[in-house]
Amino acid sequence: MPCSARCWQSILVAAVCTLLAKADCPEDCPARCPGQLEVQSAFVRSQFDLSKFWGVYYEIAYHDSTQPRRWPIKASCQRSVKAPHPADPKNYKDLFSLNVGPGRGINAVCDLEFNITDQPGVFLGHWSGHSFFNPNLTDIANTVVDVGVAANGTYNWTLEFQCKNDNDPARGIRFAAVNFYHKNPLISEEDGLPW
Ligand SMILES: *[C@@H]1O[C@H](CO)[C@@H](O)[C@H](O)[C@H]1NC(C)=O
Ligand SMILES: *[C@@H]1O[C@H](CO)[C@@H](O)[C@H](O)[C@H]1NC(C)=O
Ligand SMILES: *[C@@H]1O[C@H](CO)[C@@H](O)[C@H](O)[C@H]1NC(C)=O
Ligand SMILES: *[C@@H]1O[C@H](CO)[C@@H](O)[C@H](O)[C@H]1NC(C)=O
């Protein structure tokens, strides 16, 4: 059956939002995902405040097999819009968007939801639905590792770590990603980054 432009777009979006790379960490990796509290800064572990987290962020740097830079996906211009869930105080939303595809590409929007836990900065993320490319990659631990605190107390950058173990312990970690987001799309050394 011929696929319209809109149909291709939905296939591409479904693929991008759920794409999987096998052997995400080929060597020197732990056998299983670290505990979420173990990877957090002392500040985040004790003082992370969700109300200071909301807003629009740009993904400045990442290791993430769901966002391949190579053709034909050519992921770029990643943006993360973090907001409270309109109907559920135990969840928050991340409308994550990026440009993907050959040529000028298209804008793909991934509607991500995260369960809020009692631990500051410790979340369980959800990809919406299953996909042919990537069955079962639906629940992923998402941890805020560290944040930059602006003068008014809101966060101007956030470093997040996502990890999912394989159901089969012998196969180790199934997915691991590191995402660095900043409120500014362009940042300079004066922005006081941690490196
Ligand atoms: C976690 O979030 C998902 C949606 O993303 C929702 O279906 C589920 O009920 C949430 N779990 C809890 C315990 O709130
Ligand atoms: C997905 O989950 C089903 C049921 O738990 C399991 O049989 C299947 O092997 C899983 N597939 C992958 C790729 O993990
Ligand atoms: C952003 O956060 C850093 C802390 O890493 C801080 O030094 C800097 O002044 C902040 N920048 C702005 C514009 O608030
Ligand atoms: C806090 O400061 C940042 C930049 O320093 C600004 O973009 C943001 O709008 C401020 N937020 C509030 C609630 O004042």
Tab-separated table of C-alpha atoms and ligand atoms in Angstrom:
chain	number	residue	atom	x	y	z
A	1	MET	CA	0.000	0.000	0.000
A	2	PRO	CA	1.416	3.448	-0.867
A	3	CYS	CA	2.449	5.460	2.136
A	4	SER	CA	1.521	9.154	2.159
A	5	ALA	CA	3.918	11.799	3.444
A	6	ARG	CA	1.954	11.852	6.655
A	7	CYS	CA	2.181	8.079	6.937
A	8	TRP	CA	5.967	8.122	6.420
A	9	GLN	CA	6.142	10.811	9.033
A	10	SER	CA	4.317	8.675	11.578
A	11	ILE	CA	6.522	5.671	10.787
A	12	LEU	CA	9.654	7.781	11.207
A	13	VAL	CA	8.379	9.294	14.435
A	14	ALA	CA	7.497	5.851	15.798
A	15	ALA	CA	10.941	4.575	14.843
A	16	VAL	CA	12.770	7.525	16.342
A	17	CYS	CA	10.845	7.587	19.574
A	18	THR	CA	11.545	3.918	20.185
A	19	LEU	CA	14.676	3.051	18.229
A	20	LEU	CA	17.078	0.620	19.802
A	21	ALA	CA	20.757	0.002	19.440
A	22	LYS	CA	22.012	-3.341	20.635
A	23	ALA	CA	25.353	-3.505	22.444
A	24	ASP	CA	24.861	0.025	23.693
A	25	CYS	CA	27.890	-0.326	25.910
A	26	PRO	CA	30.368	-2.712	24.325
A	27	GLU	CA	33.050	-2.730	27.048
A	28	ASP	CA	33.951	-1.665	30.586
A	29	CYS	CA	30.338	-1.333	31.662
A	30	PRO	CA	28.799	-2.572	34.897
A	31	ALA	CA	26.761	-5.770	34.605
A	32	ARG	CA	23.585	-4.008	35.705
A	33	CYS	CA	22.314	-0.431	35.910
A	34	PRO	CA	23.672	1.432	38.948
A	35	GLY	CA	21.202	2.408	41.671
A	36	GLN	CA	19.594	5.739	40.838
A	37	LEU	CA	20.661	7.400	44.099
A	38	GLU	CA	24.263	6.291	43.506
A	39	VAL	CA	24.703	8.482	40.426
A	40	GLN	CA	23.212	11.685	41.865
A	41	SER	CA	25.122	14.664	43.207
A	42	ALA	CA	24.643	15.320	46.931
A	43	PHE	CA	22.720	18.492	46.011
A	44	VAL	CA	20.227	16.679	43.769
A	45	ARG	CA	19.809	13.760	46.175
A	46	SER	CA	18.834	16.039	49.036
A	47	GLN	CA	17.501	19.250	47.511
A	48	PHE	CA	16.257	18.693	43.947
A	49	ASP	CA	12.984	20.612	43.577
A	50	LEU	CA	10.640	19.733	40.691
A	51	SER	CA	9.054	23.180	40.680
A	52	LYS	CA	12.453	24.613	39.627
A	53	PHE	CA	12.827	22.051	36.833
A	54	TRP	CA	9.993	23.058	34.474
A	55	GLY	CA	10.706	24.800	31.204
A	56	VAL	CA	12.260	24.533	27.762
A	57	TYR	CA	15.715	22.977	27.450
A	58	TYR	CA	18.008	22.294	24.500
A	59	GLU	CA	20.059	19.115	24.369
A	60	ILE	CA	23.634	20.329	24.056
A	61	ALA	CA	25.461	16.995	24.434
A	62	TYR	CA	24.445	13.363	24.668
A	63	HIS	CA	25.222	9.684	24.390
A	64	ASP	CA	21.946	8.163	23.267
A	65	SER	CA	21.394	5.405	20.712
A	66	THR	CA	17.813	6.580	20.119
A	67	GLN	CA	19.184	9.795	18.579
A	68	PRO	CA	21.673	8.640	15.928
A	69	ARG	CA	23.420	11.473	14.098
A	70	ARG	CA	24.123	9.248	11.096
A	71	TRP	CA	22.057	9.057	7.918
A	72	PRO	CA	19.162	8.444	7.476
A	73	ILE	CA	17.975	9.519	10.951
A	74	LYS	CA	20.403	12.486	11.293
A	75	ALA	CA	19.078	13.553	14.708
A	76	SER	CA	19.539	17.268	15.442
A	77	CYS	CA	17.964	20.277	17.173
A	78	GLN	CA	16.783	18.262	20.189
A	79	ARG	CA	14.501	20.142	22.564
A	80	SER	CA	12.956	19.011	25.828
A	81	VAL	CA	9.887	20.733	27.259
A	82	LYS	CA	9.394	19.643	30.843
A	83	ALA	CA	6.047	20.390	32.474
A	84	PRO	CA	3.765	19.062	35.194
A	85	HIS	CA	1.247	16.473	33.973
A	86	PRO	CA	-2.061	18.346	33.488
A	87	ALA	CA	-4.133	15.651	35.183
A	88	ASP	CA	-1.800	13.581	37.361
A	89	PRO	CA	0.400	15.039	40.118
A	90	LYS	CA	2.374	11.755	40.284
A	91	ASN	CA	3.658	12.209	36.714
A	92	TYR	CA	5.373	14.853	34.642
A	93	LYS	CA	5.556	15.315	30.876
A	94	ASP	CA	8.494	15.795	28.568
A	95	LEU	CA	7.546	16.772	25.032
A	96	PHE	CA	10.847	15.866	23.447
A	97	SER	CA	11.331	16.984	19.861
A	98	LEU	CA	14.066	16.663	17.287
A	99	ASN	CA	14.699	17.020	13.600
A	100	VAL	CA	15.086	13.685	11.831
A	101	GLY	CA	15.268	12.262	8.344
A	102	PRO	CA	16.990	12.796	5.027
A	103	GLY	CA	17.140	16.194	3.359
A	104	ARG	CA	15.802	18.944	5.568
A	105	GLY	CA	14.159	16.339	7.775
A	106	ILE	CA	10.956	16.622	9.742
A	107	ASN	CA	10.158	17.575	13.318
A	108	ALA	CA	9.397	14.472	15.388
A	109	VAL	CA	7.747	14.907	18.772
A	110	CYS	CA	8.039	12.183	21.403
A	111	ASP	CA	5.405	12.432	24.109
A	112	LEU	CA	7.312	11.142	27.136
A	113	GLU	CA	5.906	10.697	30.618
A	114	PHE	CA	7.773	10.196	33.830
A	115	ASN	CA	6.496	8.801	37.105
A	116	ILE	CA	7.562	10.937	40.032
A	117	THR	CA	8.894	9.007	43.042
A	118	ASP	CA	9.451	9.971	46.672
A	119	GLN	CA	13.178	10.380	45.960
A	120	PRO	CA	14.218	13.785	44.558
A	121	GLY	CA	15.282	13.531	40.897
A	122	VAL	CA	14.479	9.794	40.662
A	123	PHE	CA	11.953	9.007	37.929
A	124	LEU	CA	10.605	6.147	35.845
A	125	GLY	CA	10.209	7.164	32.210
A	126	HIS	CA	7.739	5.835	29.655
A	127	TRP	CA	8.028	5.619	25.914
A	128	SER	CA	4.466	5.540	24.614
A	129	GLY	CA	3.692	2.101	23.321
A	130	HIS	CA	5.718	-0.719	21.843
A	131	SER	CA	7.288	-0.800	18.442
A	132	PHE	CA	8.448	-3.332	15.917
A	133	PHE	CA	11.993	-1.987	16.249
A	134	ASN	CA	12.081	-2.097	19.952
A	135	PRO	CA	9.644	-4.262	21.881
A	136	ASN	CA	9.463	-3.705	25.641
A	137	LEU	CA	11.606	-0.606	25.834
A	138	THR	CA	8.799	1.157	27.602
A	139	ASP	CA	9.889	1.666	31.218
A	140	ILE	CA	13.263	3.320	31.699
A	141	ALA	CA	14.829	4.589	34.915
A	142	ASN	CA	15.586	8.290	34.470
A	143	THR	CA	17.789	10.030	37.006
A	144	VAL	CA	18.689	13.690	37.390
A	145	VAL	CA	22.421	13.467	38.100
A	146	ASP	CA	23.140	17.171	38.593
A	147	VAL	CA	21.691	20.594	37.873
A	148	GLY	CA	22.942	24.174	37.491
A	149	VAL	CA	21.203	26.614	39.815
A	150	ALA	CA	20.463	30.061	38.383
A	151	ALA	CA	20.419	33.157	40.585
A	152	ASN	CA	16.645	32.911	41.091
A	153	GLY	CA	16.840	29.235	42.090
A	154	THR	CA	15.521	27.673	38.858
A	155	TYR	CA	17.731	25.184	37.037
A	156	ASN	CA	19.588	26.444	33.990
A	157	TRP	CA	21.010	23.048	33.066
A	158	THR	CA	20.305	19.436	33.923
A	159	LEU	CA	22.316	16.254	33.410
A	160	GLU	CA	20.163	13.123	33.151
A	161	PHE	CA	21.010	9.430	33.049
A	162	GLN	CA	18.684	6.771	31.684
A	163	CYS	CA	19.222	3.072	32.140
A	164	LYS	CA	17.357	-0.165	31.567
A	165	ASN	CA	18.512	-3.680	32.368
A	166	ASP	CA	17.838	-6.509	29.956
A	167	ASN	CA	15.162	-8.912	31.213
A	168	ASP	CA	17.798	-11.604	30.829
A	169	PRO	CA	20.489	-10.848	33.466
A	170	ALA	CA	23.125	-12.605	31.341
A	171	ARG	CA	22.719	-9.879	28.714
A	172	GLY	CA	23.451	-7.016	31.106
A	173	ILE	CA	22.308	-3.480	30.403
A	174	ARG	CA	19.889	-3.068	27.522
A	175	PHE	CA	19.872	0.711	27.187
A	176	ALA	CA	21.929	3.521	28.726
A	177	ALA	CA	21.909	7.191	27.793
A	178	VAL	CA	23.316	10.449	29.121
A	179	ASN	CA	21.627	13.731	28.226
A	180	PHE	CA	22.863	17.237	28.979
A	181	TYR	CA	20.185	19.917	28.635
A	182	HIS	CA	20.560	23.679	28.934
A	183	LYS	CA	17.974	26.466	28.931
A	184	ASN	CA	20.032	28.281	26.298
A	185	PRO	CA	20.440	26.747	22.842
A	186	LEU	CA	23.954	28.204	22.652
A	187	ILE	CA	26.185	28.255	25.684
A	188	SER	CA	29.610	29.687	26.410
A	189	GLU	CA	32.322	29.152	29.004
A	190	GLU	CA	30.906	32.001	31.094
A	191	ASP	CA	27.799	29.932	31.724
A	192	GLY	CA	29.679	28.179	34.520
A	193	LEU	CA	29.459	24.593	33.288
A	194	PRO	CA	30.892	21.799	35.407
A	195	TRP	CA	33.745	21.029	32.991
B	1	LIG	C1	3.370	6.026	35.445
B	1	LIG	O1	3.145	6.714	34.216
B	1	LIG	C2	2.301	6.011	33.313
B	1	LIG	C3	2.114	6.822	32.066
B	1	LIG	O2	3.242	7.335	31.543
B	1	LIG	C4	0.950	5.726	33.918
B	1	LIG	O3	0.192	4.939	33.028
B	1	LIG	C5	1.115	5.012	35.239
B	1	LIG	O4	-0.134	4.908	35.856
B	1	LIG	C6	2.050	5.797	36.136
B	1	LIG	N1	2.256	5.071	37.380
B	1	LIG	C7	2.041	5.623	38.557
B	1	LIG	C8	2.324	4.756	39.744
B	1	LIG	O5	1.649	6.777	38.680
B	2	LIG	C1	9.412	-8.609	25.488
B	2	LIG	O1	8.605	-9.119	26.546
B	2	LIG	C2	8.057	-10.404	26.282
B	2	LIG	C3	7.127	-10.747	27.437
B	2	LIG	O2	7.685	-10.371	28.665
B	2	LIG	C4	9.200	-11.406	26.108
B	2	LIG	O3	8.667	-12.668	25.791
B	2	LIG	C5	10.105	-10.953	24.983
B	2	LIG	O4	11.225	-11.807	24.888
B	2	LIG	C6	10.598	-9.520	25.223
B	2	LIG	N1	11.364	-9.084	24.077
B	2	LIG	C7	12.535	-8.436	24.215
B	2	LIG	C8	13.229	-8.043	22.942
B	2	LIG	O5	13.027	-8.157	25.301
B	3	LIG	C1	23.820	28.594	35.490
B	3	LIG	O1	24.260	27.706	36.489
B	3	LIG	C2	25.598	27.888	36.902
B	3	LIG	C3	25.892	26.789	37.875
B	3	LIG	O2	26.422	25.743	37.189
B	3	LIG	C4	25.807	29.269	37.441
B	3	LIG	O3	27.154	29.443	37.827
B	3	LIG	C5	25.443	30.270	36.363
B	3	LIG	O4	25.570	31.585	36.849
B	3	LIG	C6	24.027	30.050	35.861
B	3	LIG	N1	23.745	30.907	34.735
B	3	LIG	C7	22.663	31.679	34.658
B	3	LIG	C8	22.509	32.485	33.422
B	3	LIG	O5	21.832	31.758	35.535
B	4	LIG	C1	15.006	32.702	36.460
B	4	LIG	O1	16.183	33.124	35.787
B	4	LIG	C2	16.286	32.657	34.465
B	4	LIG	C3	17.637	33.085	33.859
B	4	LIG	O2	18.527	33.561	34.756
B	4	LIG	C4	15.131	33.205	33.634
B	4	LIG	O3	15.242	32.741	32.307
B	4	LIG	C5	13.846	32.736	34.248
B	4	LIG	O4	12.756	33.277	33.543
B	4	LIG	C6	13.751	33.116	35.694
B	4	LIG	N1	12.552	32.474	36.269
B	4	LIG	C7	11.767	33.056	37.164
B	4	LIG	C8	10.590	32.255	37.629
B	4	LIG	O5	11.987	34.181	37.600
